[in-house]
PDB file of C-alpha atoms in Angstrom:
ATOM      1  CA  MET A   1     -21.293 -33.906  28.456  1.00 51.00           C
ATOM      2  CA  THR A   2     -21.132 -37.630  29.240  1.00 59.00           C
ATOM      3  CA  THR A   3     -23.080 -37.187  32.500  1.00 57.00           C
ATOM      4  CA  ARG A   4     -25.821 -35.237  30.739  1.00 60.00           C
ATOM      5  CA  LEU A   5     -26.073 -37.914  28.023  1.00 49.00           C
ATOM      6  CA  ARG A   6     -26.323 -40.700  30.635  1.00 57.00           C
ATOM      7  CA  TYR A   7     -28.984 -38.755  32.514  1.00 53.00           C
ATOM      8  CA  THR A   8     -31.023 -38.201  29.328  1.00 49.00           C
ATOM      9  CA  LEU A   9     -30.721 -41.853  28.288  1.00 45.00           C
ATOM     10  CA  SER A  10     -31.766 -42.982  31.777  1.00 49.00           C
ATOM     11  CA  ILE A  11     -34.905 -40.837  31.648  1.00 52.00           C
ATOM     12  CA  LEU A  12     -35.778 -42.096  28.168  1.00 42.00           C
ATOM     13  CA  ALA A  13     -35.249 -45.741  29.206  1.00 44.00           C
ATOM     14  CA  PHE A  14     -37.437 -45.276  32.296  1.00 46.00           C
ATOM     15  CA  ALA A  15     -40.187 -43.650  30.213  1.00 44.00           C
ATOM     16  CA  ALA A  16     -40.042 -46.467  27.642  1.00 43.00           C
ATOM     17  CA  VAL A  17     -40.272 -49.181  30.316  1.00 44.00           C
ATOM     18  CA  SER A  18     -43.161 -47.368  32.032  1.00 45.00           C
ATOM     19  CA  ALA A  19     -45.054 -46.913  28.782  1.00 42.00           C
ATOM     20  CA  PHE A  20     -44.529 -50.544  27.768  1.00 41.00           C
ATOM     21  CA  SER A  21     -45.607 -52.025  31.106  1.00 44.00           C
ATOM     22  CA  GLN A  22     -48.799 -49.997  31.460  1.00 53.00           C
ATOM     23  CA  THR A  23     -50.920 -51.401  28.689  1.00 57.00           C
ATOM     24  CA  THR A  24     -54.246 -49.818  27.769  1.00 64.00           C
ATOM     25  CA  GLY A  25     -55.720 -52.976  26.255  1.00 86.00           C
ATOM     26  CA  PHE A  26     -57.807 -53.709  29.370  1.00 93.00           C
ATOM     27  CA  THR A  27     -60.451 -51.093  28.514  1.00 94.00           C
ATOM     28  CA  GLY A  28     -63.633 -52.675  27.179  1.00 95.00           C
ATOM     29  CA  SER A  29     -66.362 -55.147  27.963  1.00 96.00           C
ATOM     30  CA  TRP A  30     -65.439 -58.754  28.795  1.00 96.00           C
ATOM     31  CA  LYS A  31     -67.787 -61.723  29.244  1.00 96.00           C
ATOM     32  CA  ARG A  32     -67.431 -65.125  30.893  1.00 94.00           C
ATOM     33  CA  LEU A  33     -70.025 -67.853  30.371  1.00 80.00           C
ATOM     34  CA  ASP A  34     -70.500 -70.819  32.643  1.00 78.00           C
ATOM     35  CA  GLY A  35     -73.209 -73.454  33.055  1.00 73.00           C
ATOM     36  CA  SER A  36     -75.459 -71.348  35.268  1.00 75.00           C
ATOM     37  CA  GLY A  37     -75.082 -67.817  33.919  1.00 86.00           C
ATOM     38  CA  THR A  38     -72.808 -65.042  32.720  1.00 92.00           C
ATOM     39  CA  VAL A  39     -70.396 -62.579  34.269  1.00 93.00           C
ATOM     40  CA  THR A  40     -69.590 -59.336  32.480  1.00 95.00           C
ATOM     41  CA  VAL A  41     -66.693 -57.091  33.469  1.00 96.00           C
ATOM     42  CA  THR A  42     -66.529 -53.602  32.011  1.00 96.00           C
ATOM     43  CA  ILE A  43     -63.100 -52.038  32.468  1.00 96.00           C
ATOM     44  CA  THR A  44     -62.190 -48.406  32.028  1.00 96.00           C
ATOM     45  CA  GLN A  45     -58.572 -47.329  32.305  1.00 92.00           C
ATOM     46  CA  GLN A  46     -57.568 -43.681  32.569  1.00 91.00           C
ATOM     47  CA  ASP A  47     -53.938 -43.036  33.427  1.00 88.00           C
ATOM     48  CA  SER A  48     -53.272 -44.958  36.662  1.00 90.00           C
ATOM     49  CA  ARG A  49     -56.984 -45.392  37.536  1.00 94.00           C
ATOM     50  CA  LEU A  50     -58.604 -48.699  36.665  1.00 95.00           C
ATOM     51  CA  THR A  51     -62.372 -49.072  37.157  1.00 96.00           C
ATOM     52  CA  MET A  52     -63.917 -52.548  37.005  1.00 97.00           C
ATOM     53  CA  ALA A  53     -67.719 -52.901  36.908  1.00 97.00           C
ATOM     54  CA  PHE A  54     -68.926 -56.474  37.468  1.00 95.00           C
ATOM     55  CA  ALA A  55     -72.410 -57.695  36.511  1.00 95.00           C
ATOM     56  CA  SER A  56     -73.478 -61.292  37.087  1.00 93.00           C
ATOM     57  CA  ARG A  57     -76.660 -63.041  35.960  1.00 91.00           C
ATOM     58  CA  PHE A  58     -77.470 -66.563  37.042  1.00 86.00           C
ATOM     59  CA  ASN A  59     -80.183 -69.213  36.713  1.00 84.00           C
ATOM     60  CA  ALA A  60     -80.693 -72.107  39.122  1.00 80.00           C
ATOM     61  CA  GLY A  61     -83.814 -74.042  38.255  1.00 81.00           C
ATOM     62  CA  HIS A  62     -86.775 -71.789  38.957  1.00 84.00           C
ATOM     63  CA  LEU A  63     -84.585 -69.160  40.596  1.00 86.00           C
ATOM     64  CA  SER A  64     -82.696 -66.447  38.787  1.00 88.00           C
ATOM     65  CA  GLY A  65     -80.973 -63.283  39.859  1.00 92.00           C
ATOM     66  CA  SER A  66     -78.185 -60.832  39.358  1.00 93.00           C
ATOM     67  CA  LEU A  67     -75.410 -59.097  41.255  1.00 92.00           C
ATOM     68  CA  ALA A  68     -73.422 -55.968  40.455  1.00 96.00           C
ATOM     69  CA  ASP A  69     -70.386 -54.209  41.920  1.00 95.00           C
ATOM     70  CA  THR A  70     -67.899 -51.548  40.849  1.00 96.00           C
ATOM     71  CA  GLN A  71     -64.340 -51.185  42.120  1.00 95.00           C
ATOM     72  CA  THR A  72     -61.824 -48.464  41.276  1.00 95.00           C
ATOM     73  CA  TYR A  73     -58.111 -48.999  41.789  1.00 96.00           C
ATOM     74  CA  THR A  74     -55.149 -46.666  41.528  1.00 95.00           C
ATOM     75  CA  VAL A  75     -52.475 -48.812  39.901  1.00 95.00           C
ATOM     76  CA  ASP A  76     -49.413 -47.202  41.440  1.00 95.00           C
ATOM     77  CA  GLY A  77     -48.283 -49.648  44.133  1.00 95.00           C
ATOM     78  CA  SER A  78     -49.666 -47.545  46.997  1.00 95.00           C
ATOM     79  CA  GLU A  79     -51.666 -49.232  49.733  1.00 96.00           C
ATOM     80  CA  ARG A  80     -55.231 -48.012  50.337  1.00 96.00           C
ATOM     81  CA  VAL A  81     -57.094 -48.702  53.592  1.00 96.00           C
ATOM     82  CA  ASP A  82     -60.855 -49.090  53.900  1.00 95.00           C
ATOM     83  CA  LYS A  83     -62.574 -49.471  57.274  1.00 95.00           C
ATOM     84  CA  THR A  84     -66.295 -50.142  57.638  1.00 92.00           C
ATOM     85  CA  PRO A  85     -68.394 -49.196  60.678  1.00 92.00           C
ATOM     86  CA  GLY A  86     -68.833 -52.946  61.357  1.00 90.00           C
ATOM     87  CA  GLY A  87     -65.107 -53.352  62.006  1.00 91.00           C
ATOM     88  CA  ARG A  88     -64.051 -54.891  58.697  1.00 95.00           C
ATOM     89  CA  GLU A  89     -60.723 -53.547  57.426  1.00 97.00           C
ATOM     90  CA  THR A  90     -59.259 -53.995  53.952  1.00 97.00           C
ATOM     91  CA  TRP A  91     -55.812 -53.012  52.691  1.00 98.00           C
ATOM     92  CA  THR A  92     -55.638 -52.951  48.878  1.00 97.00           C
ATOM     93  CA  THR A  93     -52.582 -52.516  46.676  1.00 97.00           C
ATOM     94  CA  ALA A  94     -52.590 -52.523  42.843  1.00 97.00           C
ATOM     95  CA  TRP A  95     -49.546 -52.410  40.591  1.00 96.00           C
ATOM     96  CA  TRP A  96     -48.297 -53.292  37.130  1.00 95.00           C
ATOM     97  CA  GLN A  97     -46.225 -56.431  36.794  1.00 94.00           C
ATOM     98  CA  GLY A  98     -45.039 -56.308  33.211  1.00 91.00           C
ATOM     99  CA  ALA A  99     -48.222 -56.161  31.104  1.00 90.00           C
ATOM    100  CA  SER A 100     -50.406 -57.621  33.890  1.00 95.00           C
ATOM    101  CA  VAL A 101     -52.287 -55.835  36.663  1.00 96.00           C
ATOM    102  CA  VAL A 102     -51.882 -57.298  40.146  1.00 97.00           C
ATOM    103  CA  ILE A 103     -54.490 -56.462  42.791  1.00 97.00           C
ATOM    104  CA  GLN A 104     -53.798 -57.660  46.308  1.00 98.00           C
ATOM    105  CA  ARG A 105     -56.262 -57.365  49.189  1.00 97.00           C
ATOM    106  CA  VAL A 106     -55.699 -58.161  52.856  1.00 98.00           C
ATOM    107  CA  THR A 107     -59.033 -58.328  54.680  1.00 97.00           C
ATOM    108  CA  LYS A 108     -59.563 -58.517  58.448  1.00 96.00           C
ATOM    109  CA  SER A 109     -63.054 -59.179  59.735  1.00 94.00           C
ATOM    110  CA  GLY A 110     -63.088 -59.978  63.434  1.00 92.00           C
ATOM    111  CA  TYR A 111     -60.421 -62.628  63.993  1.00 92.00           C
ATOM    112  CA  ARG A 112     -60.604 -63.832  60.382  1.00 95.00           C
ATOM    113  CA  VAL A 113     -57.867 -62.643  58.001  1.00 97.00           C
ATOM    114  CA  SER A 114     -57.602 -63.434  54.292  1.00 97.00           C
ATOM    115  CA  ILE A 115     -55.183 -62.436  51.558  1.00 98.00           C
ATOM    116  CA  THR A 116     -56.416 -62.405  47.964  1.00 98.00           C
ATOM    117  CA  ARG A 117     -54.178 -61.783  44.978  1.00 98.00           C
ATOM    118  CA  ASP A 118     -55.690 -61.320  41.504  1.00 98.00           C
ATOM    119  CA  VAL A 119     -53.455 -61.186  38.428  1.00 98.00           C
ATOM    120  CA  TRP A 120     -55.272 -59.865  35.327  1.00 97.00           C
ATOM    121  CA  SER A 121     -53.498 -60.648  32.034  1.00 96.00           C
ATOM    122  CA  LEU A 122     -54.329 -60.131  28.366  1.00 95.00           C
ATOM    123  CA  SER A 123     -53.745 -62.770  25.720  1.00 94.00           C
ATOM    124  CA  PRO A 124     -51.214 -61.778  23.019  1.00 93.00           C
ATOM    125  CA  ASP A 125     -54.043 -61.007  20.567  1.00 93.00           C
ATOM    126  CA  LYS A 126     -55.911 -59.030  23.305  1.00 92.00           C
ATOM    127  CA  ALA A 127     -59.083 -61.091  22.701  1.00 94.00           C
ATOM    128  CA  GLU A 128     -59.049 -62.810  26.122  1.00 95.00           C
ATOM    129  CA  LEU A 129     -58.590 -61.503  29.641  1.00 95.00           C
ATOM    130  CA  THR A 130     -57.530 -63.986  32.330  1.00 96.00           C
ATOM    131  CA  ARG A 131     -57.894 -63.531  36.078  1.00 97.00           C
ATOM    132  CA  ALA A 132     -55.722 -65.870  38.164  1.00 98.00           C
ATOM    133  CA  ARG A 133     -56.778 -65.711  41.833  1.00 98.00           C
ATOM    134  CA  ARG A 134     -55.044 -67.063  44.918  1.00 98.00           C
ATOM    135  CA  THR A 135     -56.671 -66.736  48.335  1.00 98.00           C
ATOM    136  CA  ILE A 136     -54.961 -67.614  51.606  1.00 97.00           C
ATOM    137  CA  ASP A 137     -56.985 -67.756  54.794  1.00 97.00           C
ATOM    138  CA  MET A 138     -57.326 -69.890  57.924  1.00 95.00           C
ATOM    139  CA  ASP A 139     -58.895 -72.673  55.828  1.00 95.00           C
ATOM    140  CA  GLY A 140     -55.848 -72.958  53.560  1.00 97.00           C
ATOM    141  CA  VAL A 141     -54.948 -71.899  50.027  1.00 98.00           C
ATOM    142  CA  SER A 142     -57.354 -71.858  47.089  1.00 98.00           C
ATOM    143  CA  GLU A 143     -56.594 -70.989  43.483  1.00 98.00           C
ATOM    144  CA  SER A 144     -58.837 -70.371  40.496  1.00 96.00           C
ATOM    145  CA  THR A 145     -58.578 -69.083  36.946  1.00 96.00           C
ATOM    146  CA  GLU A 146     -61.285 -67.363  34.909  1.00 94.00           C
ATOM    147  CA  VAL A 147     -61.117 -66.450  31.229  1.00 95.00           C
ATOM    148  CA  TYR A 148     -63.182 -63.587  29.795  1.00 95.00           C
ATOM    149  CA  ARG A 149     -63.678 -62.902  26.093  1.00 96.00           C
ATOM    150  CA  ARG A 150     -63.759 -59.400  24.641  1.00 95.00           C
ATOM    151  CA  GLN A 151     -67.249 -58.283  23.577  1.00 93.00           C
TER     152      GLN A 151
END
């Protein structure tokens, strides 16, 4: 009886920790404004799949333009490999770290290798989304932080 009770409590504790750490508050549209334009990130989370669609609009004097990209991650800690015909290789791993999503990419292009780690975190009131980025490459270490507001 005691073994069965311990087993049941262990399963319930694991389920509670898993449910708590995998927040669903990331889903939505987020916008960041800077002096030259805007960046919008639209995030959709379904189970362990996280899709991030980026749209950027910028103005520089008489020039203006936009960029767009969509990335889908499986947030389960498994490494995914992507190889392009040009020889570029990328190893991507995404996992939950508490209530934050960590996305780590190792990219090899020719002899150049870089490691980028993004940590996406929600503010306690879920009104702001912060991306803290650290990149390590042959030029050194660079860090940046961006804050997006829920739309």
